[in-house]
Amino acid sequence: MVSATSPAENRRVALLTLGCARNEVDSEELAARLHADGWQVTTDGEGADVVVVNTCGFVEKAKQDSIQTLLAAADTGAKVVAAGCMAERYGRELADSLPEAQAVLSFDDYPEISARLNAVVAGEAFDAHTPRDRRELLPLTPVNRRDAAVSLPGHGTPARVTAETDEHTPAHLRQVLRHRLDTGPVASLKLASGCDRRCAFCAIPAFRGAFVSRTPDELLAEAEWLAKTGVRELVLVSENSTSYGKDLGDPRALEKLLPQLAAIDGIVRVRASYLQPAETRPGLVEVIATTPGVAAYFDLSFQHSSEPVLRRMRRFGSTDRFLELLASARALAPEAGARSNFIVGFPGETRQDVTELVRFLTEARLDAIGVFDYSDEDGTEAAGLSGKVSAATVKRRYDRLSALADELCSQRAEERLGSTVEVLVDSVADGVVEGRAAHQAPEVDGSTTLVAPEAGGVDLAALRPGDLVRATVTATEGVDLVAVPDEMISAAPGAAR
């Protein structure tokens, strides 16, 4: 039998990541820890000794996807380990209901991930944790949280230090604890983890914990490292990016950080995401809208626009206040992109509330709209609220709002016909060049297909992932654009031409 602490040389581990971009960053931290201990790290479960599924536990559909992925991984014959949000949220309950998984890990296991997987390969029994509210593990006062000995995925420090570094070495000179699992030109950069908000429908703070920012020097060091691996666009992620810096004593920290990230050699675009409307200050709007290299892009978590519904959700705002926020951004950057998600069927939602939401969507001119039908989530305040909307009514409202969203987003795309956009090339395959304009975030907001110009312009055949080109929009397909590249703004380094 191999010891749980023995080297993992020649062992192969597959990391399968579900859910949001924050989970992707967490997986790359796990990959770095495992790679440092000799594991061969891959994202392909075929032939792996262990498959680690970084699960999502946000809503019921995500949980079902996680279960199906775990079961499919077990069919490969590999040892299967559940990690991530669903594993943290349910712990022993998940382990008891899913014997196909040899282990269910907590975030507290992440610093010792290699030892945990060695034990799994050796056939050792693993006792899953009993879930707890991770907010209670950190001090109530935000500025006191950084000194607490609590595992924060995506905030780790290397388990090993080199001869040139020790615990006193400044962050920008330390080894970056990240191993990329994707070679594309876009990468997420995790600003913080956890959340201090108490939205009635959301269980995330209970299993992700209280809000903790990473320091600017840590983020700049990781961003420089990502740029050296070929990353051209940074997507800043967290549970609530507008809270960044409040525990560092600087509520304007994000406003200061964005220009610094945009100035890093090799980075051509920085995109902020997960903005809370109630915390989006005028100074931050101005920085996002006017800073060269920062996408004029506003990923705003509205969730609804009817004031009574927002109050029941324990959120703030209204149709008019949200429209004013969007107008302030467009006054600085008329072509600014904006997206949001909305929940229909929240307890107590009336026909009047839906009418108010329709008014907002119709006037907001959003580029991308996500519509979700409300369902009770265990452990949330909303699950115990009265005034539940019937399932049939929720479905009817969801279908209506989804159809409206598709129509409105298509209209917004058509407004961009004839405009000039800056497109970052994501992929080139079989002669098809796909990229994204500044108003299009990866995976969620549509894309731009580049087509050959009739004369002049940029040679389509010469384009490579990571190139940034200026292009003219000539057609639309739903939220997607078709554009002709007019000139190269910045060529990806190292690509043969």
Short mmCIF file of C-alpha atoms in Angstrom, two decimals:
data_model
loop_
_atom_site.label_atom_id
_atom_site.label_comp_id
_atom_site.label_asym_id
_atom_site.label_seq_id
_atom_site.Cartn_x
_atom_site.Cartn_y
_atom_site.Cartn_z
CA MET A 1 0.00 0.00 0.00
CA VAL A 2 1.21 3.49 -0.86
CA SER A 3 1.35 5.96 2.00
CA ALA A 4 -1.03 8.92 1.86
CA THR A 5 1.97 11.22 2.05
CA SER A 6 4.23 9.50 -0.48
CA PRO A 7 5.11 11.15 -3.82
CA ALA A 8 2.49 10.94 -6.56
CA GLU A 9 4.94 10.53 -9.44
CA ASN A 10 3.37 9.14 -12.61
CA ARG A 11 -0.13 9.31 -11.16
CA ARG A 12 -2.70 11.01 -13.34
CA VAL A 13 -5.47 13.22 -11.99
CA ALA A 14 -8.28 14.74 -14.05
CA LEU A 15 -9.90 17.95 -12.85
CA LEU A 16 -13.43 18.48 -14.15
CA THR A 17 -14.86 21.91 -13.37
CA LEU A 18 -18.54 22.80 -13.25
CA GLY A 19 -20.26 26.10 -12.53
CA CYS A 20 -18.82 29.58 -12.56
CA ALA A 21 -15.46 31.12 -13.40
CA ARG A 22 -14.60 31.28 -9.70
CA ASN A 23 -14.62 27.49 -9.64
CA GLU A 24 -12.27 27.48 -12.64
CA VAL A 25 -9.74 29.54 -10.69
CA ASP A 26 -10.08 27.20 -7.69
CA SER A 27 -9.41 24.22 -9.95
CA GLU A 28 -6.23 25.83 -11.23
CA GLU A 29 -5.05 26.33 -7.65
CA LEU A 30 -5.68 22.63 -6.97
CA ALA A 31 -3.87 21.80 -10.21
CA ALA A 32 -0.84 23.81 -9.05
CA ARG A 33 -0.69 21.99 -5.72
CA LEU A 34 -0.99 18.61 -7.41
CA HIS A 35 1.49 19.42 -10.17
CA ALA A 36 4.03 20.54 -7.55
CA ASP A 37 3.72 17.12 -5.90
CA GLY A 38 4.35 15.21 -9.10
CA TRP A 39 0.84 14.48 -10.32
CA GLN A 40 0.14 14.54 -14.06
CA VAL A 41 -2.77 16.97 -14.27
CA THR A 42 -5.33 16.87 -17.06
CA THR A 43 -8.94 17.77 -17.81
CA ASP A 44 -9.64 14.43 -19.52
CA GLY A 45 -10.93 11.68 -17.25
CA GLU A 46 -9.95 8.90 -19.64
CA GLY A 47 -7.07 6.91 -18.17
CA ALA A 48 -6.88 8.94 -14.97
CA ASP A 49 -6.13 7.36 -11.61
CA VAL A 50 -8.38 9.90 -9.89
CA VAL A 51 -11.09 12.19 -11.23
CA VAL A 52 -11.78 15.27 -9.10
CA VAL A 53 -15.10 16.93 -9.90
CA ASN A 54 -15.18 20.55 -8.79
CA THR A 55 -18.92 20.71 -8.29
CA CYS A 56 -21.44 23.56 -8.37
CA GLY A 57 -24.09 23.78 -5.66
CA PHE A 58 -25.88 27.03 -6.50
CA VAL A 59 -29.29 25.87 -7.77
CA GLU A 60 -31.02 22.54 -8.29
CA LYS A 61 -30.09 22.15 -11.97
CA ALA A 62 -26.42 22.79 -11.17
CA LYS A 63 -26.53 20.19 -8.41
CA GLN A 64 -28.06 17.63 -10.76
CA ASP A 65 -25.36 18.35 -13.36
CA SER A 66 -22.74 17.79 -10.67
CA ILE A 67 -24.26 14.43 -9.67
CA GLN A 68 -24.40 13.28 -13.28
CA THR A 69 -20.76 14.27 -13.84
CA LEU A 70 -19.69 12.36 -10.72
CA LEU A 71 -21.59 9.25 -11.84
CA ALA A 72 -20.13 9.47 -15.35
CA ALA A 73 -16.65 9.78 -13.87
CA ALA A 74 -17.23 6.63 -11.81
CA ASP A 75 -18.08 4.74 -15.00
CA THR A 76 -14.51 5.30 -16.25
CA GLY A 77 -13.16 3.04 -13.52
CA ALA A 78 -11.14 5.83 -11.90
CA LYS A 79 -11.37 6.79 -8.26
CA VAL A 80 -13.83 9.68 -7.95
CA VAL A 81 -13.57 12.65 -5.60
CA ALA A 82 -16.18 15.39 -5.13
CA ALA A 83 -14.86 18.86 -4.34
CA GLY A 84 -16.20 22.38 -4.78
CA CYS A 85 -19.38 24.10 -3.68
CA MET A 86 -21.80 21.18 -3.64
CA ALA A 87 -19.30 19.03 -1.76
CA GLU A 88 -18.72 21.82 0.78
CA ARG A 89 -22.42 22.52 1.15
CA TYR A 90 -23.57 18.93 1.77
CA GLY A 91 -20.49 17.04 2.99
CA ARG A 92 -21.44 13.83 4.76
CA GLU A 93 -24.97 13.89 3.33
CA LEU A 94 -23.55 13.82 -0.20
CA ALA A 95 -21.08 11.08 0.72
CA ASP A 96 -23.86 8.89 2.16
CA SER A 97 -26.08 9.35 -0.90
CA LEU A 98 -23.30 8.91 -3.46
CA PRO A 99 -21.20 5.82 -2.68
CA GLU A 100 -19.68 6.06 -6.17
CA ALA A 101 -17.48 8.86 -4.83
CA GLN A 102 -14.51 7.63 -2.80
CA ALA A 103 -14.22 11.00 -1.03
CA VAL A 104 -16.14 14.23 -0.54
CA LEU A 105 -13.79 17.10 0.23
CA SER A 106 -14.24 20.37 2.06
CA PHE A 107 -12.46 23.61 1.18
CA ASP A 108 -10.42 22.87 4.31
CA ASP A 109 -8.89 19.90 2.47
CA TYR A 110 -7.56 21.99 -0.41
CA PRO A 111 -4.14 22.82 1.12
CA GLU A 112 -3.54 19.06 1.52
CA ILE A 113 -5.13 17.97 -1.74
CA SER A 114 -2.22 15.76 -2.81
CA ALA A 115 -2.23 13.84 0.46
CA ARG A 116 -6.00 13.39 0.22
CA LEU A 117 -5.76 11.95 -3.29
CA ASN A 118 -2.87 9.69 -2.34
CA ALA A 119 -5.05 8.29 0.41
CA VAL A 120 -7.92 7.75 -2.02
CA VAL A 121 -5.65 5.89 -4.47
CA ALA A 122 -4.37 3.77 -1.57
CA GLY A 123 -7.92 2.77 -0.74
CA GLU A 124 -8.00 4.45 2.64
CA ALA A 125 -11.40 5.33 4.09
CA PHE A 126 -12.29 9.00 4.11
CA ASP A 127 -14.72 10.59 6.54
CA ALA A 128 -16.62 13.45 4.95
CA HIS A 129 -17.08 16.67 6.88
CA THR A 130 -20.22 17.91 8.57
CA PRO A 131 -21.20 21.15 6.81
CA ARG A 132 -21.09 24.40 8.76
CA ASP A 133 -21.79 28.04 8.04
CA ARG A 134 -18.40 29.25 6.85
CA ARG A 135 -19.30 32.84 7.66
CA GLU A 136 -18.86 31.93 11.31
CA LEU A 137 -15.22 30.94 10.74
CA LEU A 138 -14.15 34.53 10.09
CA PRO A 139 -14.32 37.67 12.26
CA LEU A 140 -17.41 39.82 11.84
CA THR A 141 -15.25 42.88 11.17
CA PRO A 142 -13.92 42.68 7.58
CA VAL A 143 -10.51 44.23 8.32
CA ASN A 144 -9.73 41.47 10.83
CA ARG A 145 -10.35 38.57 8.45
CA ARG A 146 -7.01 38.30 6.67
CA ASP A 147 -5.25 37.03 9.79
CA ALA A 148 -7.71 34.19 10.36
CA ALA A 149 -6.44 30.67 9.64
CA VAL A 150 -9.26 29.66 7.28
CA SER A 151 -8.89 27.96 3.91
CA LEU A 152 -10.01 30.31 1.13
CA PRO A 153 -10.04 28.67 -2.31
CA GLY A 154 -8.19 30.82 -4.81
CA HIS A 155 -6.23 32.62 -2.06
CA GLY A 156 -3.63 29.95 -1.36
CA THR A 157 0.11 30.30 -0.93
CA PRO A 158 2.51 27.69 -2.26
CA ALA A 159 3.04 24.71 0.00
CA ARG A 160 6.73 24.84 -0.85
CA VAL A 161 9.07 27.83 -0.95
CA THR A 162 12.23 28.02 -2.98
CA ALA A 163 15.65 28.81 -1.62
CA GLU A 164 15.21 32.39 -2.81
CA THR A 165 11.92 33.02 -0.99
CA ASP A 166 10.47 32.72 2.48
CA GLU A 167 7.44 33.94 4.39
CA HIS A 168 8.83 37.50 4.40
CA THR A 169 9.16 37.75 0.62
CA PRO A 170 6.85 40.36 -0.95
CA ALA A 171 3.89 38.86 -2.80
CA HIS A 172 5.02 40.10 -6.22
CA LEU A 173 8.22 38.03 -5.91
CA ARG A 174 6.56 34.83 -4.71
CA GLN A 175 5.65 31.80 -6.75
CA VAL A 176 2.11 32.03 -8.15
CA LEU A 177 -0.05 29.15 -6.97
CA ARG A 178 -1.79 28.45 -10.22
CA HIS A 179 -1.46 25.90 -13.02
CA ARG A 180 -3.45 26.72 -16.15
CA LEU A 181 -5.83 24.06 -17.40
CA ASP A 182 -6.72 26.04 -20.52
CA THR A 183 -4.32 27.55 -23.04
CA GLY A 184 -6.77 30.12 -24.44
CA PRO A 185 -6.13 33.87 -24.48
CA VAL A 186 -8.65 34.61 -21.70
CA ALA A 187 -8.33 33.85 -17.99
CA SER A 188 -10.25 34.73 -14.84
CA LEU A 189 -8.53 36.54 -11.99
CA LYS A 190 -10.15 36.07 -8.60
CA LEU A 191 -10.47 39.33 -6.68
CA ALA A 192 -12.00 37.90 -3.53
CA SER A 193 -14.08 35.07 -2.16
CA GLY A 194 -17.19 34.96 -0.04
CA CYS A 195 -19.98 37.48 0.36
CA ASP A 196 -21.36 39.66 3.13
CA ARG A 197 -24.71 40.32 1.49
CA ARG A 198 -27.81 38.48 2.73
CA CYS A 199 -29.93 38.09 -0.40
CA ALA A 200 -32.96 36.04 0.58
CA PHE A 201 -32.69 33.63 -2.35
CA CYS A 202 -28.96 32.87 -2.14
CA ALA A 203 -27.17 30.17 -0.14
CA ILE A 204 -23.66 30.98 -1.41
CA PRO A 205 -22.41 32.96 1.64
CA ALA A 206 -23.17 30.03 3.95
CA PHE A 207 -20.80 27.66 2.14
CA ARG A 208 -18.39 30.17 0.57
CA GLY A 209 -18.04 32.23 3.74
CA ALA A 210 -17.65 35.92 4.50
CA PHE A 211 -16.06 38.35 2.05
CA VAL A 212 -12.25 38.40 1.91
CA SER A 213 -10.26 40.41 -0.66
CA ARG A 214 -6.92 39.41 -2.11
CA THR A 215 -4.30 42.14 -1.87
CA PRO A 216 -3.47 44.25 -4.94
CA ASP A 217 0.12 43.00 -5.04
CA GLU A 218 -1.06 39.38 -5.10
CA LEU A 219 -3.44 40.15 -7.95
CA LEU A 220 -0.87 42.07 -9.96
CA ALA A 221 1.68 39.27 -9.53
CA GLU A 222 -0.81 36.67 -10.75
CA ALA A 223 -1.91 38.89 -13.63
CA GLU A 224 1.71 39.32 -14.77
CA TRP A 225 2.19 35.57 -14.57
CA LEU A 226 -0.97 34.97 -16.60
CA ALA A 227 0.21 37.44 -19.24
CA LYS A 228 3.47 35.52 -19.57
CA THR A 229 1.47 32.33 -20.27
CA GLY A 230 -0.24 34.03 -23.21
CA VAL A 231 -3.32 35.50 -21.57
CA ARG A 232 -4.56 38.63 -23.32
CA GLU A 233 -7.83 39.31 -21.49
CA LEU A 234 -8.35 39.22 -17.73
CA VAL A 235 -11.86 38.68 -16.36
CA LEU A 236 -12.11 39.81 -12.75
CA VAL A 237 -14.38 37.51 -10.75
CA SER A 238 -15.71 37.21 -7.22
CA GLU A 239 -19.06 36.86 -5.48
CA ASN A 240 -19.27 40.66 -5.31
CA SER A 241 -16.56 42.66 -7.07
CA THR A 242 -17.87 46.04 -5.94
CA SER A 243 -16.99 45.11 -2.33
CA TYR A 244 -13.35 44.63 -3.28
CA GLY A 245 -11.03 46.42 -0.87
CA LYS A 246 -13.51 47.12 1.93
CA ASP A 247 -11.59 44.72 4.19
CA LEU A 248 -8.30 46.29 3.08
CA GLY A 249 -9.36 49.71 4.28
CA ASP A 250 -9.82 51.11 0.77
CA PRO A 251 -13.31 51.16 -0.76
CA ARG A 252 -11.80 52.60 -3.97
CA ALA A 253 -9.36 49.71 -4.39
CA LEU A 254 -11.00 48.37 -7.56
CA GLU A 255 -10.93 51.80 -9.18
CA LYS A 256 -7.18 51.92 -8.56
CA LEU A 257 -6.52 48.31 -9.53
CA LEU A 258 -8.20 48.33 -12.94
CA PRO A 259 -5.75 50.77 -14.63
CA GLN A 260 -2.80 48.91 -13.10
CA LEU A 261 -3.99 45.61 -14.54
CA ALA A 262 -4.65 47.20 -17.95
CA ALA A 263 -1.06 48.50 -18.00
CA ILE A 264 0.50 45.02 -17.69
CA ASP A 265 2.58 44.12 -20.73
CA GLY A 266 0.66 41.72 -22.98
CA ILE A 267 -2.78 42.38 -21.48
CA VAL A 268 -5.06 44.11 -23.99
CA ARG A 269 -8.38 43.94 -22.14
CA VAL A 270 -9.51 43.82 -18.51
CA ARG A 271 -13.14 43.04 -17.76
CA ALA A 272 -14.84 43.50 -14.39
CA SER A 273 -17.77 41.22 -13.55
CA TYR A 274 -20.23 40.55 -10.71
CA LEU A 275 -21.02 44.19 -9.89
CA GLN A 276 -23.71 44.96 -7.30
CA PRO A 277 -25.82 47.94 -8.49
CA ALA A 278 -26.23 49.35 -4.96
CA GLU A 279 -22.43 49.44 -4.53
CA THR A 280 -21.47 50.66 -8.00
CA ARG A 281 -20.18 54.15 -7.23
CA PRO A 282 -19.79 56.95 -9.80
CA GLY A 283 -15.99 56.76 -9.58
CA LEU A 284 -16.02 53.07 -10.49
CA VAL A 285 -18.44 53.70 -13.37
CA GLU A 286 -16.08 56.35 -14.72
CA VAL A 287 -13.01 54.11 -14.49
CA ILE A 288 -14.73 51.21 -16.25
CA ALA A 289 -16.20 53.46 -18.94
CA THR A 290 -13.15 55.58 -19.74
CA THR A 291 -9.91 53.69 -18.92
CA PRO A 292 -7.99 52.48 -22.01
CA GLY A 293 -7.65 48.71 -21.90
CA VAL A 294 -10.63 48.27 -19.56
CA ALA A 295 -13.76 46.98 -21.26
CA ALA A 296 -16.66 49.42 -21.04
CA TYR A 297 -18.78 46.55 -19.80
CA PHE A 298 -21.21 46.50 -16.88
CA ASP A 299 -22.15 43.08 -15.52
CA LEU A 300 -24.76 44.28 -13.03
CA SER A 301 -26.64 41.93 -10.72
CA PHE A 302 -30.13 43.49 -10.88
CA GLN A 303 -32.18 40.29 -10.21
CA HIS A 304 -35.45 42.26 -10.54
CA SER A 305 -36.51 45.89 -10.88
CA SER A 306 -39.75 46.08 -8.91
CA GLU A 307 -38.94 47.79 -5.62
CA PRO A 308 -41.29 45.62 -3.49
CA VAL A 309 -39.75 42.41 -4.87
CA LEU A 310 -36.23 43.72 -4.37
CA ARG A 311 -37.04 44.54 -0.74
CA ARG A 312 -38.32 41.01 -0.16
CA MET A 313 -35.10 39.76 -1.76
CA ARG A 314 -33.18 41.96 0.73
CA ARG A 315 -31.78 44.00 -2.11
CA PHE A 316 -31.98 47.65 -3.07
CA GLY A 317 -32.96 49.61 -6.14
CA SER A 318 -35.83 50.23 -8.53
CA THR A 319 -36.50 50.51 -12.24
CA ASP A 320 -35.74 54.21 -12.31
CA ARG A 321 -32.56 53.97 -10.20
CA PHE A 322 -31.24 51.14 -12.36
CA LEU A 323 -32.00 53.07 -15.54
CA GLU A 324 -30.15 56.08 -14.11
CA LEU A 325 -27.11 53.88 -13.41
CA LEU A 326 -27.08 52.60 -16.98
CA ALA A 327 -27.54 56.12 -18.33
CA SER A 328 -24.55 57.36 -16.31
CA ALA A 329 -22.35 54.69 -17.89
CA ARG A 330 -23.58 55.39 -21.42
CA ALA A 331 -23.07 59.12 -20.96
CA LEU A 332 -19.35 58.33 -20.63
CA ALA A 333 -19.24 55.43 -23.11
CA PRO A 334 -22.24 55.39 -25.50
CA GLU A 335 -21.37 51.91 -26.82
CA ALA A 336 -20.88 50.41 -23.33
CA GLY A 337 -22.09 46.85 -22.90
CA ALA A 338 -24.44 45.82 -20.11
CA ARG A 339 -25.84 42.50 -18.97
CA SER A 340 -27.77 41.13 -16.01
CA ASN A 341 -29.74 38.20 -14.62
CA PHE A 342 -33.31 38.23 -13.34
CA ILE A 343 -35.42 35.94 -11.17
CA VAL A 344 -39.12 35.56 -11.92
CA GLY A 345 -41.68 34.01 -9.58
CA PHE A 346 -40.04 35.12 -6.32
CA PRO A 347 -42.44 34.71 -3.35
CA GLY A 348 -44.93 37.56 -3.31
CA GLU A 349 -44.29 38.62 -6.92
CA THR A 350 -47.48 40.09 -8.43
CA ARG A 351 -48.63 40.87 -11.95
CA GLN A 352 -47.77 44.51 -11.27
CA ASP A 353 -44.23 43.49 -10.32
CA VAL A 354 -43.85 41.60 -13.59
CA THR A 355 -45.17 44.60 -15.51
CA GLU A 356 -42.55 46.77 -13.82
CA LEU A 357 -39.81 44.31 -14.75
CA VAL A 358 -41.00 44.32 -18.36
CA ARG A 359 -40.83 48.13 -18.32
CA PHE A 360 -37.24 48.00 -17.12
CA LEU A 361 -36.12 45.39 -19.62
CA THR A 362 -37.76 47.28 -22.47
CA GLU A 363 -36.01 50.55 -21.58
CA ALA A 364 -32.64 49.21 -20.37
CA ARG A 365 -31.20 48.12 -23.76
CA LEU A 366 -29.18 45.30 -22.22
CA ASP A 367 -26.87 43.27 -24.45
CA ALA A 368 -27.46 40.01 -22.58
CA ILE A 369 -30.26 38.96 -20.24
CA GLY A 370 -30.40 35.81 -18.18
CA VAL A 371 -33.84 34.78 -16.88
CA PHE A 372 -34.18 32.24 -14.07
CA ASP A 373 -37.35 30.73 -12.65
CA TYR A 374 -37.44 30.88 -8.87
CA SER A 375 -37.20 27.68 -6.85
CA ASP A 376 -36.73 27.19 -3.12
CA GLU A 377 -33.14 26.57 -2.03
CA ASP A 378 -32.65 24.89 1.32
CA GLY A 379 -31.00 27.09 3.91
CA THR A 380 -32.24 30.35 2.38
CA GLU A 381 -34.65 32.85 3.88
CA ALA A 382 -36.81 32.80 0.74
CA ALA A 383 -37.58 29.10 1.19
CA GLY A 384 -39.59 30.01 4.30
CA LEU A 385 -41.38 33.04 2.88
CA SER A 386 -45.14 33.12 2.38
CA GLY A 387 -46.80 34.16 -0.85
CA LYS A 388 -45.32 31.40 -2.98
CA VAL A 389 -46.16 31.72 -6.65
CA SER A 390 -47.62 28.57 -8.18
CA ALA A 391 -45.38 26.47 -10.39
CA ALA A 392 -47.67 27.02 -13.39
CA THR A 393 -47.55 30.80 -12.94
CA VAL A 394 -43.76 30.77 -12.51
CA LYS A 395 -43.38 28.81 -15.74
CA ARG A 396 -45.74 31.15 -17.62
CA ARG A 397 -43.84 34.22 -16.43
CA TYR A 398 -40.49 32.57 -17.16
CA ASP A 399 -41.53 31.70 -20.72
CA ARG A 400 -42.84 35.22 -21.31
CA LEU A 401 -39.76 36.97 -19.94
CA SER A 402 -37.36 34.61 -21.71
CA ALA A 403 -39.01 35.30 -25.06
CA LEU A 404 -38.94 39.03 -24.39
CA ALA A 405 -35.26 38.85 -23.39
CA ASP A 406 -34.34 37.09 -26.63
CA GLU A 407 -36.21 39.70 -28.66
CA LEU A 408 -34.72 42.66 -26.82
CA CYS A 409 -31.16 41.35 -26.97
CA SER A 410 -31.48 40.71 -30.70
CA GLN A 411 -32.71 44.28 -31.14
CA ARG A 412 -29.77 45.58 -29.10
CA ALA A 413 -27.35 43.62 -31.31
CA GLU A 414 -28.97 45.14 -34.40
CA GLU A 415 -28.31 48.61 -32.96
CA ARG A 416 -24.60 47.83 -33.37
CA LEU A 417 -24.87 47.33 -37.15
CA GLY A 418 -22.34 49.56 -38.86
CA SER A 419 -20.49 50.32 -35.63
CA THR A 420 -16.81 49.69 -34.99
CA VAL A 421 -15.90 47.12 -32.34
CA GLU A 422 -12.63 45.80 -30.95
CA VAL A 423 -12.62 42.02 -31.22
CA LEU A 424 -10.32 39.68 -29.32
CA VAL A 425 -9.88 36.47 -31.31
CA ASP A 426 -10.70 33.43 -29.17
CA SER A 427 -10.43 30.59 -31.68
CA VAL A 428 -9.57 29.79 -35.27
CA ALA A 429 -10.87 26.45 -36.53
CA ASP A 430 -11.60 25.21 -40.05
CA GLY A 431 -11.37 28.73 -41.40
CA VAL A 432 -13.89 30.11 -38.88
CA VAL A 433 -12.55 32.96 -36.76
CA GLU A 434 -14.50 33.54 -33.54
CA GLY A 435 -13.94 36.32 -31.06
CA ARG A 436 -15.66 38.75 -28.75
CA ALA A 437 -16.21 42.48 -28.74
CA ALA A 438 -15.82 44.51 -25.56
CA HIS A 439 -19.51 44.05 -24.68
CA GLN A 440 -19.27 40.24 -24.93
CA ALA A 441 -17.94 38.34 -21.94
CA PRO A 442 -16.69 34.77 -22.41
CA GLU A 443 -19.37 32.08 -22.71
CA VAL A 444 -22.35 34.15 -21.56
CA ASP A 445 -22.83 37.12 -23.90
CA GLY A 446 -22.59 35.87 -27.46
CA SER A 447 -19.66 36.17 -29.84
CA THR A 448 -18.42 37.87 -33.00
CA THR A 449 -17.58 35.94 -36.15
CA LEU A 450 -14.97 37.65 -38.32
CA VAL A 451 -15.43 37.37 -42.09
CA ALA A 452 -13.09 38.27 -44.91
CA PRO A 453 -13.28 41.82 -46.27
CA GLU A 454 -14.04 42.31 -49.95
CA ALA A 455 -10.83 44.31 -50.30
CA GLY A 456 -8.05 45.49 -48.00
CA GLY A 457 -8.41 45.14 -44.26
CA VAL A 458 -6.89 42.29 -42.27
CA ASP A 459 -5.98 38.95 -43.83
CA LEU A 460 -8.41 36.56 -42.16
CA ALA A 461 -6.10 33.59 -42.71
CA ALA A 462 -3.35 35.30 -40.72
CA LEU A 463 -5.41 35.78 -37.55
CA ARG A 464 -4.53 33.81 -34.43
CA PRO A 465 -6.09 33.44 -30.96
CA GLY A 466 -5.13 36.43 -28.87
CA ASP A 467 -5.10 38.94 -31.71
CA LEU A 468 -7.03 42.15 -31.07
CA VAL A 469 -8.54 43.69 -34.19
CA ARG A 470 -10.77 46.63 -35.01
CA ALA A 471 -13.78 45.50 -37.03
CA THR A 472 -17.00 46.81 -38.57
CA VAL A 473 -20.26 45.04 -37.70
CA THR A 474 -22.01 43.91 -40.89
CA ALA A 475 -24.68 41.49 -39.65
CA THR A 476 -26.25 39.96 -36.55
CA GLU A 477 -27.54 36.53 -35.59
CA GLY A 478 -29.51 36.91 -32.38
CA VAL A 479 -27.02 38.31 -29.86
CA ASP A 480 -24.07 37.29 -32.03
CA LEU A 481 -22.35 39.68 -34.43
CA VAL A 482 -20.69 39.25 -37.80
CA ALA A 483 -17.90 41.73 -38.51
CA VAL A 484 -15.19 42.52 -41.04
CA PRO A 485 -11.71 43.12 -39.54
CA ASP A 486 -10.37 46.50 -40.62
CA GLU A 487 -7.01 46.69 -38.85
CA MET A 488 -4.81 44.89 -36.36
CA ILE A 489 -4.64 46.68 -33.01
CA SER A 490 -2.36 44.22 -31.21
CA ALA A 491 -1.06 40.90 -32.51
CA ALA A 492 -0.70 38.00 -30.11
CA PRO A 493 2.99 37.58 -29.30
CA GLY A 494 4.86 34.56 -30.56
CA ALA A 495 2.36 33.55 -33.24
CA ALA A 496 3.83 32.69 -36.62
CA ARG A 497 2.44 34.91 -39.40
#
